[in-house]
GROMACS .gro file of C-alpha atoms in nm:
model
  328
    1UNK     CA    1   2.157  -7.159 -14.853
    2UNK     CA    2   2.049  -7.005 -14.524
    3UNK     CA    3   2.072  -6.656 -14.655
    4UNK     CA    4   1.889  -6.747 -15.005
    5UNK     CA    5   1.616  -6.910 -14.758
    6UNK     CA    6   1.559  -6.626 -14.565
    7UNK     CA    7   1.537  -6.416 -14.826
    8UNK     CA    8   1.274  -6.588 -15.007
    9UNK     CA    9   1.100  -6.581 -14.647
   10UNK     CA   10   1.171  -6.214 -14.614
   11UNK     CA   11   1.018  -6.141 -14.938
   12UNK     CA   12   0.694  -6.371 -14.919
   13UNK     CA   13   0.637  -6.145 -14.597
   14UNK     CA   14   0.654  -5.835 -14.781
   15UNK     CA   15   0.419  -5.966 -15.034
   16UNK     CA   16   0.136  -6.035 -14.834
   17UNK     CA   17   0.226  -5.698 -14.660
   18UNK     CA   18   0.193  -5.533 -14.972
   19UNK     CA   19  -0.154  -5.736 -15.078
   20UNK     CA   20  -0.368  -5.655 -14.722
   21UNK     CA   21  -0.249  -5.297 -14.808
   22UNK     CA   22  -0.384  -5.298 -15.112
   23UNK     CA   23  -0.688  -5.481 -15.023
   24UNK     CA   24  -0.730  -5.237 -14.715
   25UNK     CA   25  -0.714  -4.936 -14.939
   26UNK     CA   26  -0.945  -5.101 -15.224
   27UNK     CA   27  -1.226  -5.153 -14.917
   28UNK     CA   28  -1.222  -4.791 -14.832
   29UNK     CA   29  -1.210  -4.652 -15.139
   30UNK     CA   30  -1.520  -4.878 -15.255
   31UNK     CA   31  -1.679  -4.748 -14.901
   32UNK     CA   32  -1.584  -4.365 -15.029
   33UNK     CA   33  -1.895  -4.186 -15.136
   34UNK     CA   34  -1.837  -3.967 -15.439
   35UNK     CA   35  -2.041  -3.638 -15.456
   36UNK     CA   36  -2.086  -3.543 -15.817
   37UNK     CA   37  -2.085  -3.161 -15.879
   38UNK     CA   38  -2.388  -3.155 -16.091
   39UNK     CA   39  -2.290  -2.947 -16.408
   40UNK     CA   40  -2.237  -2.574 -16.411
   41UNK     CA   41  -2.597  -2.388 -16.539
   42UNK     CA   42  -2.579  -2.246 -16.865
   43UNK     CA   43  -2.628  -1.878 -16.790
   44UNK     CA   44  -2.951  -1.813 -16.929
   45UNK     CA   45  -2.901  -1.538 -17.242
   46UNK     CA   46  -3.187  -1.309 -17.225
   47UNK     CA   47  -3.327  -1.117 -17.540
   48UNK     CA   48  -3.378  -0.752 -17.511
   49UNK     CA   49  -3.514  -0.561 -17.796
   50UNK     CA   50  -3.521  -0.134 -17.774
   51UNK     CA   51  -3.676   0.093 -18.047
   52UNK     CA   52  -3.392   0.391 -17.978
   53UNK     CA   53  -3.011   0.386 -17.979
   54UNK     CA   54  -2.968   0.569 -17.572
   55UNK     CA   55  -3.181   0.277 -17.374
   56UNK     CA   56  -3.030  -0.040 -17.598
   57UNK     CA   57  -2.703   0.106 -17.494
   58UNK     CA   58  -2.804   0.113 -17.117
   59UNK     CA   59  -2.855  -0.229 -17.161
   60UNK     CA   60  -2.561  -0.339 -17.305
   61UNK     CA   61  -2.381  -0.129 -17.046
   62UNK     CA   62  -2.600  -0.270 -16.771
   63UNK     CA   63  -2.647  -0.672 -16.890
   64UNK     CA   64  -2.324  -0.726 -17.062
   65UNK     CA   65  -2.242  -1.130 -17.167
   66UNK     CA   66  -2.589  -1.201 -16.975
   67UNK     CA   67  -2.803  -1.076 -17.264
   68UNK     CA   68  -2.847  -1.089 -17.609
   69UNK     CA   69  -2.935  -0.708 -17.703
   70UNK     CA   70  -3.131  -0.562 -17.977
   71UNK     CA   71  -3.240  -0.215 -18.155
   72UNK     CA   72  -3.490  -0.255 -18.434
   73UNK     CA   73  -3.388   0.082 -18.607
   74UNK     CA   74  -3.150   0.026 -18.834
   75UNK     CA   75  -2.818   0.250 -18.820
   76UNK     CA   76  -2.871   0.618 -19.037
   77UNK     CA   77  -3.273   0.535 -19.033
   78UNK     CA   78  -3.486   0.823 -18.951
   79UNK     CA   79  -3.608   0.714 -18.635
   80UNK     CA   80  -3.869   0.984 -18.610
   81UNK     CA   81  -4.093   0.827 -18.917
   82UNK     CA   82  -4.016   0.447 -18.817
   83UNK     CA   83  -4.288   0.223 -18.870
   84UNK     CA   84  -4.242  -0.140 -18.711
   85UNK     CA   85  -4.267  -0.387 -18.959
   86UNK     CA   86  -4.444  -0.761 -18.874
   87UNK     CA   87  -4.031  -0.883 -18.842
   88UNK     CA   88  -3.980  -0.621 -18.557
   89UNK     CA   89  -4.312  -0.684 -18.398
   90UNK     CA   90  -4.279  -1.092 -18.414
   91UNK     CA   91  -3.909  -0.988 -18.189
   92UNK     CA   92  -4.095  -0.739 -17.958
   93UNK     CA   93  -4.322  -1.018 -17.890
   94UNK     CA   94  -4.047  -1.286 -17.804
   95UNK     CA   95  -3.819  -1.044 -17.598
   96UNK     CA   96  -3.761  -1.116 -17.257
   97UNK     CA   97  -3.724  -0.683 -17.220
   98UNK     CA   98  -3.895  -0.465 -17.448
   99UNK     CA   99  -3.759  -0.102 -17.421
  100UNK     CA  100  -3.924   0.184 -17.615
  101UNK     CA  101  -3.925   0.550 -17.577
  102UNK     CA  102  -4.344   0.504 -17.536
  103UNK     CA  103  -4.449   0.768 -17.869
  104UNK     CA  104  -4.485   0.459 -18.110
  105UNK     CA  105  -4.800   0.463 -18.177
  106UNK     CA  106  -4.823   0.102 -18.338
  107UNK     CA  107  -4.604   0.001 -18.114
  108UNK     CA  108  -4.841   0.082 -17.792
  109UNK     CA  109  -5.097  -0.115 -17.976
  110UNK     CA  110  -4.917  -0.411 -18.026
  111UNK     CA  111  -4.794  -0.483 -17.666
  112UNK     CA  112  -5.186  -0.412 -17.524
  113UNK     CA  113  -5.299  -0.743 -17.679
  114UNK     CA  114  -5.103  -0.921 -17.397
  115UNK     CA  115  -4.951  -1.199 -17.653
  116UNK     CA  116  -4.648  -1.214 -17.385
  117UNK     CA  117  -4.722  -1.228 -17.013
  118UNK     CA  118  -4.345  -1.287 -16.910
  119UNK     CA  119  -4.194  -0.996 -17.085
  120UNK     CA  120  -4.076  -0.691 -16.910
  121UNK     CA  121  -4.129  -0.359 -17.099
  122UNK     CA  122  -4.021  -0.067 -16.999
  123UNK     CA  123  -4.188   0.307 -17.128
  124UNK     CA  124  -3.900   0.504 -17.035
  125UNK     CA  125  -4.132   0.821 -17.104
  126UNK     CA  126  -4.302   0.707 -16.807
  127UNK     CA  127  -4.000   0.698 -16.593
  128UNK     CA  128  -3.971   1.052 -16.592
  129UNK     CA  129  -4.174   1.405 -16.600
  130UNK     CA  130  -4.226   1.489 -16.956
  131UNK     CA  131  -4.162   1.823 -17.084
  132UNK     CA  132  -4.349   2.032 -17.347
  133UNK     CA  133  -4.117   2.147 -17.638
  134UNK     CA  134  -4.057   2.542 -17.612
  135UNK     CA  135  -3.874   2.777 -17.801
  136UNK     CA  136  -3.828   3.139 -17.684
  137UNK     CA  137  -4.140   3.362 -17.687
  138UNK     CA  138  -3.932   3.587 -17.912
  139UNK     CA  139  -3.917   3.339 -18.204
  140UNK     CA  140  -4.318   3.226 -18.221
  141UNK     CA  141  -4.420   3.450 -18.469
  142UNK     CA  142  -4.142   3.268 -18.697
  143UNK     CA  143  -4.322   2.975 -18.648
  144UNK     CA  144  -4.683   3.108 -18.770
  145UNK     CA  145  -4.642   2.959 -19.100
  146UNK     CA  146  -4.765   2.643 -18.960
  147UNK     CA  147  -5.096   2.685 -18.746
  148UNK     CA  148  -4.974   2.344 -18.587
  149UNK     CA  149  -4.663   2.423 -18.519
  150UNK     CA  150  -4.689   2.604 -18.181
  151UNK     CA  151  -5.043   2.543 -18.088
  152UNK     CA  152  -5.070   2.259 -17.981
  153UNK     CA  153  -4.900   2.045 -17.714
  154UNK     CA  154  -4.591   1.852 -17.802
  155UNK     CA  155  -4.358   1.678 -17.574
  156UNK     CA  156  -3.960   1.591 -17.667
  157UNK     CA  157  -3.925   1.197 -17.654
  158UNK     CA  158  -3.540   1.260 -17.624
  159UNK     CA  159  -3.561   1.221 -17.280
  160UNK     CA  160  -3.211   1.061 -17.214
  161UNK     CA  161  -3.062   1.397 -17.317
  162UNK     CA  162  -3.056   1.471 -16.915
  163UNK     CA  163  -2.832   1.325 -16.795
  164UNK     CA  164  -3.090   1.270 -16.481
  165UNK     CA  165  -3.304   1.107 -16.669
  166UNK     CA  166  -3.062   0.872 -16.810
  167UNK     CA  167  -2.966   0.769 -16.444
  168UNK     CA  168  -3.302   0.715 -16.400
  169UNK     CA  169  -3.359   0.457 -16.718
  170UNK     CA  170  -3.037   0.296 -16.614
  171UNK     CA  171  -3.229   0.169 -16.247
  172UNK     CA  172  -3.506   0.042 -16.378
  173UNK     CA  173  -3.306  -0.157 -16.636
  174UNK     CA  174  -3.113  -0.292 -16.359
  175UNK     CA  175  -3.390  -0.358 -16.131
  176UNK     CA  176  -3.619  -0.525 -16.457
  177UNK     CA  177  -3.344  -0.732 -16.537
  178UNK     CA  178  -3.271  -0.870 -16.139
  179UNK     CA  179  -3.646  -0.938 -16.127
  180UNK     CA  180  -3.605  -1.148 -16.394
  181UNK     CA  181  -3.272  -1.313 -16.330
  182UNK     CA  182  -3.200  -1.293 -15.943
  183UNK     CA  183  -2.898  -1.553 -15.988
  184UNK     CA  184  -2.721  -1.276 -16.140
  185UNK     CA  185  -2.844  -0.990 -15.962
  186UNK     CA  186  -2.517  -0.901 -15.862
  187UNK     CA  187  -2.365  -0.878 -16.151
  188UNK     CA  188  -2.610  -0.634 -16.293
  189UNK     CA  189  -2.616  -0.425 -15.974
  190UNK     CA  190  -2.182  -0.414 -16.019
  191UNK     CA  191  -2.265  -0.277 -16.394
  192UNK     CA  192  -2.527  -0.036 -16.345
  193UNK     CA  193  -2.308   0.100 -16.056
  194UNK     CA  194  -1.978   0.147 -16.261
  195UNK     CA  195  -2.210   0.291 -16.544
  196UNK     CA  196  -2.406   0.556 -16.357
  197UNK     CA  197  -2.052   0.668 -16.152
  198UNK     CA  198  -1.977   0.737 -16.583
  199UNK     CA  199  -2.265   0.932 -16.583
  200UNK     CA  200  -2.206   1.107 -16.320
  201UNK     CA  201  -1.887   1.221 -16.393
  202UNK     CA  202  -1.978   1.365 -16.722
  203UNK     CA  203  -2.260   1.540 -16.573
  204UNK     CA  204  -2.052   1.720 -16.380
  205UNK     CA  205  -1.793   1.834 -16.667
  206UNK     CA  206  -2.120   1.929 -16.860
  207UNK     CA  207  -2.205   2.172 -16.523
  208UNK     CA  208  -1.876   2.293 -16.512
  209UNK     CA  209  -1.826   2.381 -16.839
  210UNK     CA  210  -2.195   2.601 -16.820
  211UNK     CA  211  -2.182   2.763 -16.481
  212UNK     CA  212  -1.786   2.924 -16.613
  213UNK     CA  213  -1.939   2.964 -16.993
  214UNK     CA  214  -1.969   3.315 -17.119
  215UNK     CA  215  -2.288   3.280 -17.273
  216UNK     CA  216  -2.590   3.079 -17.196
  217UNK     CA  217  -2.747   3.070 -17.518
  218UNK     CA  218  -2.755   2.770 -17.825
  219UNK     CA  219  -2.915   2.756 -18.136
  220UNK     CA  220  -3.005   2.434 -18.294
  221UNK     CA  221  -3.095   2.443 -18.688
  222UNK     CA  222  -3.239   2.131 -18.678
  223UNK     CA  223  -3.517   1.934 -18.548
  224UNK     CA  224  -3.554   2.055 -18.173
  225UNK     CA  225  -3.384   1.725 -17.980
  226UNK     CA  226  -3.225   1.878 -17.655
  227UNK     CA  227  -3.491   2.014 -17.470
  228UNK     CA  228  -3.432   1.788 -17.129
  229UNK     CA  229  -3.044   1.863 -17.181
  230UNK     CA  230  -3.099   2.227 -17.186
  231UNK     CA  231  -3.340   2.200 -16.875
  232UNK     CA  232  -3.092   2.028 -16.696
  233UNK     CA  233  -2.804   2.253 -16.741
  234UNK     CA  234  -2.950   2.624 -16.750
  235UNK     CA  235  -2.970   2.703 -17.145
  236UNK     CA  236  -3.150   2.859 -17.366
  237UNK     CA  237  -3.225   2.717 -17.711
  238UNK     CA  238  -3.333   2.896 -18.023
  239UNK     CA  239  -3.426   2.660 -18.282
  240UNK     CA  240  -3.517   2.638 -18.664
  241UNK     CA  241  -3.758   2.397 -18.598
  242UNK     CA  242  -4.075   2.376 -18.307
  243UNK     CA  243  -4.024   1.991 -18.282
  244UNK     CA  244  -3.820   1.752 -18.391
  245UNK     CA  245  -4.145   1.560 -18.615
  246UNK     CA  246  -4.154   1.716 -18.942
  247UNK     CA  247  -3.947   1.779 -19.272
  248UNK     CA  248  -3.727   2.044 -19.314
  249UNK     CA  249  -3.733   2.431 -19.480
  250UNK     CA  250  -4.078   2.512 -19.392
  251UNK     CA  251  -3.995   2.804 -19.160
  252UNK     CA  252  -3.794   3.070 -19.330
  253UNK     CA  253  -3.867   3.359 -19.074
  254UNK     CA  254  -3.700   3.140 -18.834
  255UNK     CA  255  -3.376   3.073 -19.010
  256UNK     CA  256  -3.386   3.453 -19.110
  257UNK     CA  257  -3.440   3.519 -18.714
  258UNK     CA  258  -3.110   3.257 -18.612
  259UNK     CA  259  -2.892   3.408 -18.870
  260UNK     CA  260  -3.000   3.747 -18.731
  261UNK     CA  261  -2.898   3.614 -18.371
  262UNK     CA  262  -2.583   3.447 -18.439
  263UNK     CA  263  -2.423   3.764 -18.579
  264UNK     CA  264  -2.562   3.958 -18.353
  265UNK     CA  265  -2.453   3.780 -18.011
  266UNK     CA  266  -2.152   3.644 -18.202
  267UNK     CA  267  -2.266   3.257 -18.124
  268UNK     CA  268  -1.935   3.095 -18.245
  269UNK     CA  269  -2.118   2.753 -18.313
  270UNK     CA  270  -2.480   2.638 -18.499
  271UNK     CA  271  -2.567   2.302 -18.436
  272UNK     CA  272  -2.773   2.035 -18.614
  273UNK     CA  273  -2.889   1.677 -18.556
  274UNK     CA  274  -2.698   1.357 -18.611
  275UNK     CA  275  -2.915   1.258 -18.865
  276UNK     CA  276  -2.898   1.546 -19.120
  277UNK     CA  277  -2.638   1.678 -19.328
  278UNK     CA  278  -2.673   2.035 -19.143
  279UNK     CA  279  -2.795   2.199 -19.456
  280UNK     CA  280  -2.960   2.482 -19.265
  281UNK     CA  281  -2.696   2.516 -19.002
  282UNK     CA  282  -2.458   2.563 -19.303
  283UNK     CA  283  -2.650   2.841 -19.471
  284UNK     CA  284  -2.705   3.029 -19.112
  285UNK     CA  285  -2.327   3.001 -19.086
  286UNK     CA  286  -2.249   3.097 -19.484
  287UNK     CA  287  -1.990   3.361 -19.462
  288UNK     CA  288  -1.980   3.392 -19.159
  289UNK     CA  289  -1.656   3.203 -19.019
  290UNK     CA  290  -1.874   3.043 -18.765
  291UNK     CA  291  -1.861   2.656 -18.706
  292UNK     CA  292  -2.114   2.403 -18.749
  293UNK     CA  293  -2.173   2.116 -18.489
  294UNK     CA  294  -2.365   1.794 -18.439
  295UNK     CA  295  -2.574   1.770 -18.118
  296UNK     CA  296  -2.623   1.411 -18.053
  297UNK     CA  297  -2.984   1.341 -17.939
  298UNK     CA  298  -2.885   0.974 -17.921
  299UNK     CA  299  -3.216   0.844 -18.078
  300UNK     CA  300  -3.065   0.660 -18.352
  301UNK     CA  301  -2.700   0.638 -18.464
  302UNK     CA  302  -2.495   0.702 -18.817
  303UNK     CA  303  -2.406   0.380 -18.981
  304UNK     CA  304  -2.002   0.528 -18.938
  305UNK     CA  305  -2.063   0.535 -18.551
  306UNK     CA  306  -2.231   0.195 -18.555
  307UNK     CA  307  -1.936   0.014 -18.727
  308UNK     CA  308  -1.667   0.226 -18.473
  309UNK     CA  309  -1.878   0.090 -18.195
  310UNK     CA  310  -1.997   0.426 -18.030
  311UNK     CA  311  -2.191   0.471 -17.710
  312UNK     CA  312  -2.391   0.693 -17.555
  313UNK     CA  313  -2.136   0.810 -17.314
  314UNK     CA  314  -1.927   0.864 -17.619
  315UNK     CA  315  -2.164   1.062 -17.822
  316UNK     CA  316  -2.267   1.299 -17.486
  317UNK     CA  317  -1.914   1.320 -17.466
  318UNK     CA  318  -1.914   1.495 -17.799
  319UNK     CA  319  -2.166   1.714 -17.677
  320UNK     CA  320  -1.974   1.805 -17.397
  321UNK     CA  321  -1.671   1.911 -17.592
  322UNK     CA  322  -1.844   2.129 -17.864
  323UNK     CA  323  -2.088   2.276 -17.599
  324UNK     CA  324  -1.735   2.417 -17.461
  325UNK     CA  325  -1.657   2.615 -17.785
  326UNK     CA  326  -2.012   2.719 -17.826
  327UNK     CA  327  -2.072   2.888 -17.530
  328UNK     CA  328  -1.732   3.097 -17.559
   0.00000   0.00000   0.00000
């Protein structure tokens, strides 16, 4: 009876133990002030339109997942003769990056009426010296067909084909895009850094493969696209064309003259443009045994390359390895 008494005793103590425990702990935790961690931002996607395949590749390079990225030619489209319709101009006006090569005409025209004061736009033609297109002294007279053709001034727009230059466009898309979005600044700086050590890299195979090359000399049967690569690395480049603006065929002299120098300083490969079939590079090479090649200007892009997902660096790549059998 004792036992069963103290027991009971024992156990009403524990209880009331137990309670001011729990009514200690219930106190503090009502006197506990709870910081709530506001919700993670949204990074803010930004929309970056480009007219040409090289720069809307920098950026997707450069912005990655931060950016929503754009090019208004379509895959295969002649990006020479590209007119913008009211569609592209309504997304050039609502990009928060507008990238162009700076020759559009229309396009110039459109982004003076000021209809967006918070986009960026980038002219990368104004990033860099331009150069005039020229073709050998040797080959003008092939070219008098066309009073145009070699009288007046022209300047290649291609001016990512230098590697240089395409360092250069790769900054200023970096910087652009931390001016606009400083929160992320690092992560743009980490991209562009990776991308250009890319560049870099392939530059150098590209100077490797020229300064131990047996010949210096190219010849393009197509629309003249590699003058700022060929300035870069020390060639020469004999061309069907004076420019890289007008149709094909109207300059027979100057096939006659490349077919002329292929056999006779046994060039081992004619190249063409991306964005022909390499009709006259085929006839110069009719015969012959002697390879045909695309140069990749990187202006626009086949629909094949589109769907495999090429790059720039890919494409130059290309270049690289062909230039190797072509100037040995």
């Amino acid at each position: 009876m004792f036992e069963s008494k103290a027991s009971k005793r024992l156990l009403s103590i524990y209880l009331m133990i137990i309670l001011s425990v729990l009514t200690v702990l219930s106190g503090c935790r009502n006197n506990i002030v709870i910081e709530e961690t506001p919700d993670t931002p949204q990074a803010q996607v930004l929309h970056i339109t480009a007219t040409a395949f090289a720069p809307y590749d920098f950026c997707r390079q450069i912005a990655g997942d931060m950016a929503d990225v754009e090019i208004l030619i379509g895959p295969g489209e002649d990006s020479h003769s590209y007119t913008p319709s009211n569609k592209d101009l309504e997304k050039i006006k609502s990009a928060d990056i507008f990238i162009y090569t700076g020759t559009e005409n229309r396009i110039n025209k459109a982004i003076e009426t000021g209809d967006n004061p918070n986009r960026k736009i980038i002219n990368v033609s104004s990033l860099v010296p331009n150069l005039e297109v020229k073709i050998p002294e040797e080959m003008e007279e092939s070219f008098e067909t066309d009073d145009t053709a070699i009288r007046h001034t022209k300047y290649d727009e291609h001016v990512w084909t230098s590697i240089d230059n395409a360092e250069v466009i790769c900054q200023e898309i970096a910087d652009t895009l931390c001016e606009i979005d400083e929160k992320n600044s690092s992560y743009y700086r980490s991209n562009c850094e990776v991308y250009l050590s890319q560049l870099s890299s392939l530059k150098r195979d590209i100077k490797r493969i020229v300064s131990t090359a047996e010949r210096k000399t190219i010849i393009m049967a197509g629309r003249y696209s590699m003058r700022y690569f060929a300035e870069e690395f020390g060639l020469k480049v004999y061309t069907a064309y004076p420019d890289c603006t007008k149709p094909y065929g109207d300059y027979p002299e100057a096939v006659k003259y490349l077919e002329e120098k292929m056999r006779n300083d046994y060039i081992p490969v004619v190249f063409y443009d991306e964005m022909t079939q390499g009709s006259i590079a085929q006839k110069i090479t009719d015969g012959t045994g002697k390879k045909t090649a695309v140069f990749y200007s990187c202006h626009n892009i086949s629909m094949e390359d589109y769907i495999g997902g090429a790059t720039y660096l890919e494409l130059m790549t290309r270049n690289k390895q062909t230039l190797e059998t072509a100037l040995n």
